[in-house]
PDB file of C-alpha atoms and ligand atoms in Angstrom:
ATOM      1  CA  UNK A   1       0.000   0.000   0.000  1.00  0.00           C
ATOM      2  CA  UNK A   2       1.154   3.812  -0.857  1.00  0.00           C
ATOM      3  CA  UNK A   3       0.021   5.682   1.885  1.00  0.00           C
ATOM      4  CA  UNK A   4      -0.241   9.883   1.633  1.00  0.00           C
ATOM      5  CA  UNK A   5      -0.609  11.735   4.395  1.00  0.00           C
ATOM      6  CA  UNK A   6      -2.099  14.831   4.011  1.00  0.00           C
ATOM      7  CA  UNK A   7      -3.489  17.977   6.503  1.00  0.00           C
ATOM      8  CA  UNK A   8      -7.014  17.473   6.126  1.00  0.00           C
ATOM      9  CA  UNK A   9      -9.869  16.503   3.719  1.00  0.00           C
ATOM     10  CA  UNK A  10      -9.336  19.456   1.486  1.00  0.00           C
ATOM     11  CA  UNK A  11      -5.467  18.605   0.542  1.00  0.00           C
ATOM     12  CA  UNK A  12      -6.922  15.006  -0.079  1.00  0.00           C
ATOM     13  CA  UNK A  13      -9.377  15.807  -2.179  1.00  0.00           C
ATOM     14  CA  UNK A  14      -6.207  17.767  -4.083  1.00  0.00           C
ATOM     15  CA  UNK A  15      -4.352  14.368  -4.317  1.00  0.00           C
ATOM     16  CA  UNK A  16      -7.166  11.757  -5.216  1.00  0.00           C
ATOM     17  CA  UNK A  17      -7.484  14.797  -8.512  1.00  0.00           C
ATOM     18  CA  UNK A  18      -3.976  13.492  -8.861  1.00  0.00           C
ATOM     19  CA  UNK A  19      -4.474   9.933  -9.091  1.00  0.00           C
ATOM     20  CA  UNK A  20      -7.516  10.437 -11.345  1.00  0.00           C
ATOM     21  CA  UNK A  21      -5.807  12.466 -13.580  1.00  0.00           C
ATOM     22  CA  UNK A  22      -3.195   9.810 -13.573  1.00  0.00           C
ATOM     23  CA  UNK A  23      -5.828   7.216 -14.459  1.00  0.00           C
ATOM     24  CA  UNK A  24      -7.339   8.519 -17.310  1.00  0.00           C
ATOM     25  CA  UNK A  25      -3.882   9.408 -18.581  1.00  0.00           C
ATOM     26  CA  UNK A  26      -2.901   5.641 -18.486  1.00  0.00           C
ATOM     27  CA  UNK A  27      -6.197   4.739 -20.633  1.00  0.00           C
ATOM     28  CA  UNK A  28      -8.862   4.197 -17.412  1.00  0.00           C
ATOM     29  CA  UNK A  29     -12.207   4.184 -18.930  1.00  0.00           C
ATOM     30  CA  UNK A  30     -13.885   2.255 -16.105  1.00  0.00           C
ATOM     31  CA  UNK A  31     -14.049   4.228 -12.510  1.00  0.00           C
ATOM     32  CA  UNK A  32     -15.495   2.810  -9.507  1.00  0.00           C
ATOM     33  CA  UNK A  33     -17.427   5.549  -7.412  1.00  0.00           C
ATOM     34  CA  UNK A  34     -18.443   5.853  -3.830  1.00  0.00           C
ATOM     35  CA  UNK A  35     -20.498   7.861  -1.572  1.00  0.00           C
ATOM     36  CA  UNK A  36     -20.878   9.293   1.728  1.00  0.00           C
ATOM     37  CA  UNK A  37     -18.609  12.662   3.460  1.00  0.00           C
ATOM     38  CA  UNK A  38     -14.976  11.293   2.423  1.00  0.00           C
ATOM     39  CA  UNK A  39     -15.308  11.347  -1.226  1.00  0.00           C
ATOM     40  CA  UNK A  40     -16.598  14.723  -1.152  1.00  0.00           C
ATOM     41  CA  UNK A  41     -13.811  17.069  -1.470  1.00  0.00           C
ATOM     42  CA  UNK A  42     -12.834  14.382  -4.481  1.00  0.00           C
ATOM     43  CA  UNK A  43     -15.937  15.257  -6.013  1.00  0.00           C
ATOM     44  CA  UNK A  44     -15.300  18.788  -5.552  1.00  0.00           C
ATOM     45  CA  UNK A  45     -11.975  18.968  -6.772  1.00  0.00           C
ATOM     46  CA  UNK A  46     -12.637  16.625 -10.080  1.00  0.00           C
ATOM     47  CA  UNK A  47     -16.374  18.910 -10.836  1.00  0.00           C
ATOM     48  CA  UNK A  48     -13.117  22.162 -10.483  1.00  0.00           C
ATOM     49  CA  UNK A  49     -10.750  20.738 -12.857  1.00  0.00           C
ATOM     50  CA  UNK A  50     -10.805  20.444 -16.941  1.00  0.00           C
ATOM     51  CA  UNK A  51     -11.442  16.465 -16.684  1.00  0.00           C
ATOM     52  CA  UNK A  52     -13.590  15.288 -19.341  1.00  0.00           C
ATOM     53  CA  UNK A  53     -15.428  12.042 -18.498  1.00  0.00           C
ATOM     54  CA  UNK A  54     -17.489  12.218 -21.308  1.00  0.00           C
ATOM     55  CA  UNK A  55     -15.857   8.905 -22.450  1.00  0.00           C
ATOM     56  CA  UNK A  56     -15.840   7.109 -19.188  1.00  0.00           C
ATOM     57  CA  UNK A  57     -18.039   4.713 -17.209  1.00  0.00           C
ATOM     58  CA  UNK A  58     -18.638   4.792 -13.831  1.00  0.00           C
ATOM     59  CA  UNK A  59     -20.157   1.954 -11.468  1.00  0.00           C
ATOM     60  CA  UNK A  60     -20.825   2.724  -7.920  1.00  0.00           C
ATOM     61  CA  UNK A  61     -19.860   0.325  -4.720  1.00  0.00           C
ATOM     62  CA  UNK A  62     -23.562   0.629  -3.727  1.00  0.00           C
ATOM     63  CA  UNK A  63     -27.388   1.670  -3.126  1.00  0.00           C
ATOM     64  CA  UNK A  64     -29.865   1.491  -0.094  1.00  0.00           C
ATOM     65  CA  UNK A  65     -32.661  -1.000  -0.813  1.00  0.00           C
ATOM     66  CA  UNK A  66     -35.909   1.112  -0.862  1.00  0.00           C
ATOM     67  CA  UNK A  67     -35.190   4.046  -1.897  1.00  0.00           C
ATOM     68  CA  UNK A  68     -35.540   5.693  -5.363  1.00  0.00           C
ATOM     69  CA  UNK A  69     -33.222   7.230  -7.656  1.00  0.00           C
ATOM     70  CA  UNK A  70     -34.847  10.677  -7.101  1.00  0.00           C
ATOM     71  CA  UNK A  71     -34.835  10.295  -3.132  1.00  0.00           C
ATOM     72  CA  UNK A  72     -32.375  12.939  -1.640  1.00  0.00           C
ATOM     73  CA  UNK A  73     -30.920  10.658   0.420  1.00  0.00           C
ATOM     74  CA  UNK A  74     -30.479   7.080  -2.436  1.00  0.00           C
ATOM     75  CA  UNK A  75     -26.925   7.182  -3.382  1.00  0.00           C
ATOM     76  CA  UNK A  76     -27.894   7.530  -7.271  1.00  0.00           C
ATOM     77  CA  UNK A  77     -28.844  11.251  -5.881  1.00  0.00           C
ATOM     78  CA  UNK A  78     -25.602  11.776  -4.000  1.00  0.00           C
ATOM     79  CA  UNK A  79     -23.957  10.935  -7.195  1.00  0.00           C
ATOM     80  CA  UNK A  80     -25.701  13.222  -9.623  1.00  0.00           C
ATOM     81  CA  UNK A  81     -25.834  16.452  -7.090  1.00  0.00           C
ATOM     82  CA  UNK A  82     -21.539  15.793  -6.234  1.00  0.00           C
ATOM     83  CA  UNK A  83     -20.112  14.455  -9.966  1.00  0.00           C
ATOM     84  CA  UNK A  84     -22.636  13.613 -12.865  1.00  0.00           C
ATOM     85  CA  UNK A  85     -24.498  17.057 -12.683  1.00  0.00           C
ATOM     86  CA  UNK A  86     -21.412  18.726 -13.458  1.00  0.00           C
ATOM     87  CA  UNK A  87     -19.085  16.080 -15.187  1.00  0.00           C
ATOM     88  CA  UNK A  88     -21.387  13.297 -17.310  1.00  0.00           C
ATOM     89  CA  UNK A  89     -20.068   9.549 -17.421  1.00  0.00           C
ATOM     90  CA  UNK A  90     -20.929   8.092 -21.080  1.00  0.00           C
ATOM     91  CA  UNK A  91     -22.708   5.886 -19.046  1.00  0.00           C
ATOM     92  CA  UNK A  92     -23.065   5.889 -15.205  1.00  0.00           C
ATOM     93  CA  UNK A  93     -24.823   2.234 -13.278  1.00  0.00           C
ATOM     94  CA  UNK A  94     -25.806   2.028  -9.547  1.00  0.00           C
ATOM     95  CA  UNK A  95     -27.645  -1.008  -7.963  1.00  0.00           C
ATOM     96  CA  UNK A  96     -31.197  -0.722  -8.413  1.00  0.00           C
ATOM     97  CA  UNK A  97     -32.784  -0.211  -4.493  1.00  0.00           C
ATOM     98  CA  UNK A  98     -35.695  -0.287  -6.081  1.00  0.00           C
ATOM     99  CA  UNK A  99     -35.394  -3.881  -7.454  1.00  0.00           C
ATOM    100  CA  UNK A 100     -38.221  -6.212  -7.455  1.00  0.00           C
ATOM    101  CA  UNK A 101     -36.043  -9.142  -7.175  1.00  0.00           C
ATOM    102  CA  UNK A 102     -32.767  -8.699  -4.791  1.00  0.00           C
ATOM    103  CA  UNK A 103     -31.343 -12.103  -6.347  1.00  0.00           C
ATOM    104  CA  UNK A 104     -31.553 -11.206 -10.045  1.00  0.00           C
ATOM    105  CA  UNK A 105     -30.405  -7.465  -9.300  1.00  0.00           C
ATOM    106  CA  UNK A 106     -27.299  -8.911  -7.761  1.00  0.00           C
ATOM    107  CA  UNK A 107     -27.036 -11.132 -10.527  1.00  0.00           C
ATOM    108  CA  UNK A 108     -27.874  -8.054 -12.856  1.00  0.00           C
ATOM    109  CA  UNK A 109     -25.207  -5.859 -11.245  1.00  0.00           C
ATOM    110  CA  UNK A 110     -21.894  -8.454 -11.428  1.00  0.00           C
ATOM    111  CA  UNK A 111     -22.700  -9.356 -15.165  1.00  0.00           C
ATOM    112  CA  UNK A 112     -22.579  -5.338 -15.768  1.00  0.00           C
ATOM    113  CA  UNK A 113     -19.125  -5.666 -13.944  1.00  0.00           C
ATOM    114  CA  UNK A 114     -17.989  -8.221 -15.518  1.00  0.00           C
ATOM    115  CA  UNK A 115     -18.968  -6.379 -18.850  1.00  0.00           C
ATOM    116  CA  UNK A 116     -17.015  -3.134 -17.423  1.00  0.00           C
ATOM    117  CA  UNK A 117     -13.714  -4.255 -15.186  1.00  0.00           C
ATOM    118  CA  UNK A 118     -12.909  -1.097 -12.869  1.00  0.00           C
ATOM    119  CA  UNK A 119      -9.273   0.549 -13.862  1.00  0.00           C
ATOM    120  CA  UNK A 120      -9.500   2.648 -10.475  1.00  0.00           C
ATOM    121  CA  UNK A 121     -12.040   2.091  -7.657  1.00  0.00           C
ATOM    122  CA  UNK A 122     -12.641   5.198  -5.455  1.00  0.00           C
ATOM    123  CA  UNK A 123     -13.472   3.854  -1.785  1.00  0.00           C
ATOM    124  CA  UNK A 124     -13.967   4.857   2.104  1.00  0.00           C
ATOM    125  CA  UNK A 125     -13.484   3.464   5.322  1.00  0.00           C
ATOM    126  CA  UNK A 126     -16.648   2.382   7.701  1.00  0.00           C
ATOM    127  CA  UNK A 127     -15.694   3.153  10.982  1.00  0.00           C
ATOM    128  CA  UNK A 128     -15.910  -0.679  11.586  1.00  0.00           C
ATOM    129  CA  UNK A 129     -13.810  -1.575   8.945  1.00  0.00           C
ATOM    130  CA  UNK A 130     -16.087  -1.649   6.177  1.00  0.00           C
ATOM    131  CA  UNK A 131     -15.821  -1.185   2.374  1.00  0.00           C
ATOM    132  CA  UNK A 132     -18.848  -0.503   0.227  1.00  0.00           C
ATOM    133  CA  UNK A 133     -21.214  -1.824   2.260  1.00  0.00           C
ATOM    134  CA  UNK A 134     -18.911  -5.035   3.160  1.00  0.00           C
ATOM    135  CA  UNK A 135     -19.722  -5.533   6.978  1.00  0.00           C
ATOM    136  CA  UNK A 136     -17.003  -7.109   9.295  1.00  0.00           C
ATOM    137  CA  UNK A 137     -16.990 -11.356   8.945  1.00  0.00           C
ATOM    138  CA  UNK A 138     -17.768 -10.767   4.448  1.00  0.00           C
ATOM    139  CA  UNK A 139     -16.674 -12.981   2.396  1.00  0.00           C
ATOM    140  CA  UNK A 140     -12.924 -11.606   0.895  1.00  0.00           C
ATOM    141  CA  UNK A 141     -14.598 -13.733  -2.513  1.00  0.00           C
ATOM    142  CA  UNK A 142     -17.692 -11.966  -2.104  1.00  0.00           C
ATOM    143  CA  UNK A 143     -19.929 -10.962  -5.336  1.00  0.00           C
ATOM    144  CA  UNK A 144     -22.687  -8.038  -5.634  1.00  0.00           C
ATOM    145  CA  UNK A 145     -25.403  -9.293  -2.406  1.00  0.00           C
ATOM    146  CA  UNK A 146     -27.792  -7.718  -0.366  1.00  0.00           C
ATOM    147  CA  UNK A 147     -26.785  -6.690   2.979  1.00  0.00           C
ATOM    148  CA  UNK A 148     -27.940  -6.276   6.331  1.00  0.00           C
ATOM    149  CA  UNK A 149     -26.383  -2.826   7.514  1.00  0.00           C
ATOM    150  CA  UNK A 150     -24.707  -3.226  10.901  1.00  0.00           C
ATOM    151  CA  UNK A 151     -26.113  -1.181  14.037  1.00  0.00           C
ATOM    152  CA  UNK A 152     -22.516   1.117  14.078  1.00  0.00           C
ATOM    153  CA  UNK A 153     -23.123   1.694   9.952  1.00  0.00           C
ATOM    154  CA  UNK A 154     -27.177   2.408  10.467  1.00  0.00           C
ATOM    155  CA  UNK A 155     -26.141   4.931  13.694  1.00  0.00           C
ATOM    156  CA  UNK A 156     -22.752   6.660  11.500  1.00  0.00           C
ATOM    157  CA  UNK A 157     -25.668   7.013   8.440  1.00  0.00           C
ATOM    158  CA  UNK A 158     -28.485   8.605  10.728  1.00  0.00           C
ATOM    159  CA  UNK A 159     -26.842  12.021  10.371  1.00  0.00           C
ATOM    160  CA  UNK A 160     -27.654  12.460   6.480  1.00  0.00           C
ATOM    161  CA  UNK A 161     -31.518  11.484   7.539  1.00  0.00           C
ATOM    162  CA  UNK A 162     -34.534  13.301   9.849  1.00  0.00           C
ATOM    163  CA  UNK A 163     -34.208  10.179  12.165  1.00  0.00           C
ATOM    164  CA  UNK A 164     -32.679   7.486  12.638  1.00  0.00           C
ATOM    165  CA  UNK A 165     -35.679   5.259  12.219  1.00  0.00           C
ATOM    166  CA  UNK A 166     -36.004   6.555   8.093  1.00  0.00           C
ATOM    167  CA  UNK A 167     -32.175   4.827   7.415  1.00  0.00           C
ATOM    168  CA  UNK A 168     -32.752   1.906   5.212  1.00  0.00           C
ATOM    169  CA  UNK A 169     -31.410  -0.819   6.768  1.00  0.00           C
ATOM    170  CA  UNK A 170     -30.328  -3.252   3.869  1.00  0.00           C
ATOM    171  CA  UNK A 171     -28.532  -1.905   0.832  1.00  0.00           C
ATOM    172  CA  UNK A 172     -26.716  -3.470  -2.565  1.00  0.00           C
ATOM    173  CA  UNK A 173     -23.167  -3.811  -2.083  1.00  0.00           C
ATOM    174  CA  UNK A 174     -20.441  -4.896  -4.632  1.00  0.00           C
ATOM    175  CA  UNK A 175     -18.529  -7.761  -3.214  1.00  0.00           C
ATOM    176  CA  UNK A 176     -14.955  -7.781  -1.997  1.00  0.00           C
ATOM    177  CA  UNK A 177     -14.204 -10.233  -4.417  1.00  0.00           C
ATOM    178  CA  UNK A 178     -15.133  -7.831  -7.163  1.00  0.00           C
ATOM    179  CA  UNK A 179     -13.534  -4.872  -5.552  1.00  0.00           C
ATOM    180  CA  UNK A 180     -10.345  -6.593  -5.415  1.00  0.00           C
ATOM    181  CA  UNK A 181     -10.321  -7.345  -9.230  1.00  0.00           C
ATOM    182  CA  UNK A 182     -10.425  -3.453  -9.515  1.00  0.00           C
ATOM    183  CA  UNK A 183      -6.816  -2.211 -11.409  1.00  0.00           C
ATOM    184  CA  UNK A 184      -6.006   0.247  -9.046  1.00  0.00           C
ATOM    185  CA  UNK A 185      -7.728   1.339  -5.425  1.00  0.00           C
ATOM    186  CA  UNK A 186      -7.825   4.786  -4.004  1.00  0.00           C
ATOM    187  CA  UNK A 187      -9.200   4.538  -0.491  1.00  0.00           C
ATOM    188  CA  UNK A 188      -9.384   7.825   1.278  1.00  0.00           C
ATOM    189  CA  UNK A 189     -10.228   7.890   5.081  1.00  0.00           C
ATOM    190  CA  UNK A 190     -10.312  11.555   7.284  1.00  0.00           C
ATOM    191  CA  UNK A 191     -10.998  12.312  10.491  1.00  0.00           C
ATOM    192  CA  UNK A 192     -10.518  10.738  13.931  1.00  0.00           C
ATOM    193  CA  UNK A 193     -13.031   8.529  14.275  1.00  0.00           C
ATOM    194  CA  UNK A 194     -11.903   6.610  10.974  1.00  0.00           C
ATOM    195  CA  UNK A 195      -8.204   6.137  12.957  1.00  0.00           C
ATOM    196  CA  UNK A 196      -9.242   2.762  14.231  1.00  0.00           C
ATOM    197  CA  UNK A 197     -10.199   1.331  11.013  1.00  0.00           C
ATOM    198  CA  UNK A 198      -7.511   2.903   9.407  1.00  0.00           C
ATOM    199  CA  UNK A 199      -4.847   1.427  11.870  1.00  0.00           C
ATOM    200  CA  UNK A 200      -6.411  -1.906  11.861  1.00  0.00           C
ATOM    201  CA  UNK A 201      -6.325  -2.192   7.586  1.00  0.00           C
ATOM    202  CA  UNK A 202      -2.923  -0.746   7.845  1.00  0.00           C
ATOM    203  CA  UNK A 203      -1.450  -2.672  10.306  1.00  0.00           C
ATOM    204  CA  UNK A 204      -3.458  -4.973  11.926  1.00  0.00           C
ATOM    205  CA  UNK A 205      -3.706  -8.872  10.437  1.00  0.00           C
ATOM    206  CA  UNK A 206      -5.975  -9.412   7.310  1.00  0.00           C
ATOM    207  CA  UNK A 207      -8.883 -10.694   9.013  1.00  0.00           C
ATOM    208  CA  UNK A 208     -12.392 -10.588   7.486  1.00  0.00           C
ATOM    209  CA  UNK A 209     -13.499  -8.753  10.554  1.00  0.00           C
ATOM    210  CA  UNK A 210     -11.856  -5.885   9.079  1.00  0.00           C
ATOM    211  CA  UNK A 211     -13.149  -6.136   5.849  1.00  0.00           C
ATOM    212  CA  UNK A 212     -10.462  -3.455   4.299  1.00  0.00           C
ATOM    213  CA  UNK A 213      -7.672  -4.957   5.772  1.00  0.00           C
ATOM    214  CA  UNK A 214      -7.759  -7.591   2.813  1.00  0.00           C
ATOM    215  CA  UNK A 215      -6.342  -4.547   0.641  1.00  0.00           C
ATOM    216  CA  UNK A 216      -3.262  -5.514   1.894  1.00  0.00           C
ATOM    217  CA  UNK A 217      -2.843  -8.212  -0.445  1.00  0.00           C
ATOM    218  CA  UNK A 218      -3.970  -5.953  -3.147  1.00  0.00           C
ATOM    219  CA  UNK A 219      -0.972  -5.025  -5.782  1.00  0.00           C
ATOM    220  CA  UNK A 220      -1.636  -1.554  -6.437  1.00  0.00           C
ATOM    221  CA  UNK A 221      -3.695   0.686  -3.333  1.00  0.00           C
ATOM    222  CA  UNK A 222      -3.214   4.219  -2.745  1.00  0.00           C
ATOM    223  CA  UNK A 223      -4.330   5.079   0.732  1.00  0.00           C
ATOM    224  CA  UNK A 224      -5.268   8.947   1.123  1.00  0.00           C
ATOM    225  CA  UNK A 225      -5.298   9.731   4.679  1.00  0.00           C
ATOM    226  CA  UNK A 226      -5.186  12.763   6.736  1.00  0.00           C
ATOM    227  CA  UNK A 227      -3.512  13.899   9.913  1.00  0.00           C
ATOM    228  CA  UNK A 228      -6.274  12.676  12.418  1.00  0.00           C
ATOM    229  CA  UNK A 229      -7.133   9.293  10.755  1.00  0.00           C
ATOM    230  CA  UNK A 230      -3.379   8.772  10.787  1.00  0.00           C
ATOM    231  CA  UNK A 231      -2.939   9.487  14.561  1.00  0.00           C
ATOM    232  CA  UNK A 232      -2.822   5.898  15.418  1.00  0.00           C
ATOM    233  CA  UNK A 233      -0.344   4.482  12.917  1.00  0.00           C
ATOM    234  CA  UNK A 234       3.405   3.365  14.587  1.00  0.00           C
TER     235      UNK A 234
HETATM  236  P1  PGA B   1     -18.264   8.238   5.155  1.00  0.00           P
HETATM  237  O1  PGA B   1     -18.541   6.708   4.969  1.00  0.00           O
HETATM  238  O2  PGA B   1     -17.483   8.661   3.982  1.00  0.00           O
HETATM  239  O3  PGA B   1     -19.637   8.891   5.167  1.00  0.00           O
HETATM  240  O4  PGA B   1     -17.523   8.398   6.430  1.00  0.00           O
HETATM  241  C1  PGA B   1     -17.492   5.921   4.512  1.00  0.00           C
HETATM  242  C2  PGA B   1     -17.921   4.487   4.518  1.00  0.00           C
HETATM  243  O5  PGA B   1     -18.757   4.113   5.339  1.00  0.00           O
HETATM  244  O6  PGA B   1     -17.409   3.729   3.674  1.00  0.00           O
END
């Protein structure tokens, strides 16, 4: 793992533009997107820059089952008000929360990434561990599934909803088998109470109770952290 320390969320947003830039230099036409606080600044760097995805394809780590693309809180929102909005994919897939049929939108979602195999996977850091919505004790061979969030993911969620009760509590993940086929992974982790995990994936023994420490065995990971999510690292 290349790990980059950096002050704070706003210099990391600066170098994931870096490793993006990189990408599509080398040829990337697949990206791998994520949601949530940590890929913001990403977002807000790559909408500021002259990057043309026009060309591109993007597939996202994940959706909450239940809610529809046009909710303000589904992740096919997030994605359109922080990147597509501003800077259009050719063509941009999510997991459908909206599925009829949670065993053939699985199936649907790893034949679309089979089709398109992901030259640089953005990701973040649950505070337990978790990547996409890969809970501690996943499967490292793990395919597109529905998932039961975890009480510490449903609580760290609650503050982008009214209450805590409204936070879906299943959601379409991308397997860690899949993520791990990805060319290159950017995971970017700020903030204190992400020093655990980060520590843990770092550090601690790949164990599928911290479902990112399997990025260890990963060839090519670029690890954006900043000061505070550092703080625990030897
Ligand atoms: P966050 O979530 O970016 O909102 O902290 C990251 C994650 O849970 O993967």
């Amino acid at each position: 793992m290349k790990v980059i320390k950096v002050k704070d969320q706003v210099e990391g947003g600066k170098e994931a533009l870096k490793v993006f830039k990189e990408a599509l230099d080398n040829g990337v036409k697949v990206f791998g997107l994520a949601t949530g606080s940590t890929p913001e600044t990403t977002y807000d760097e790559l909408v500021k820059s002259d990057i043309d995805f026009s060309n591109s394809i993007s597939v996202n780590l994940d959706e909450y089952v239940g809610l529809k693309p046009e909710d303000e809180q589904s992740y096919a929102y997030f994605m359109k008000e922080h990147l597509f909005n501003a800077k259009p994919f050719a063509k941009s897939f999510l997991p459908n929360g909206m599925a009829e049929d949670a065993d053939q939108e699985c199936e649907r979602y790893d034949k679309l990434l089979e089709e398109y195999h992901v030259g640089l996977q953005l990701l973040g850091i649950g505070r337990n561990g978790h990547i996409g919505f890969n809970e501690p004790g996943s499967s490292f061979d793990g395919k597109t599934h529905k998932v039961a969030l975890t009480q510490s993911t449903i609580n760290a969620n609650s503050r982008f909803f009214d209450n805590e009760e409204d936070v879906p509590k299943y959601a379409y993940s991308m397997g860690i088998g899949t993520i791990m086929k990805s060319d290159t992974i950017l995971l970017e982790a700020f903030g204190k109470n992400k020093a655990e995990a980060v520590k843990a994936m770092i550090e601690g023994p790949v164990t599928p109770e911290v479902p990112a420490s399997v990025l260890q065995n990963h060839p090519d990971v670029v690890v954006i952290i900043d000061e505070e999510a550092a703080s625990l690292l030897k």
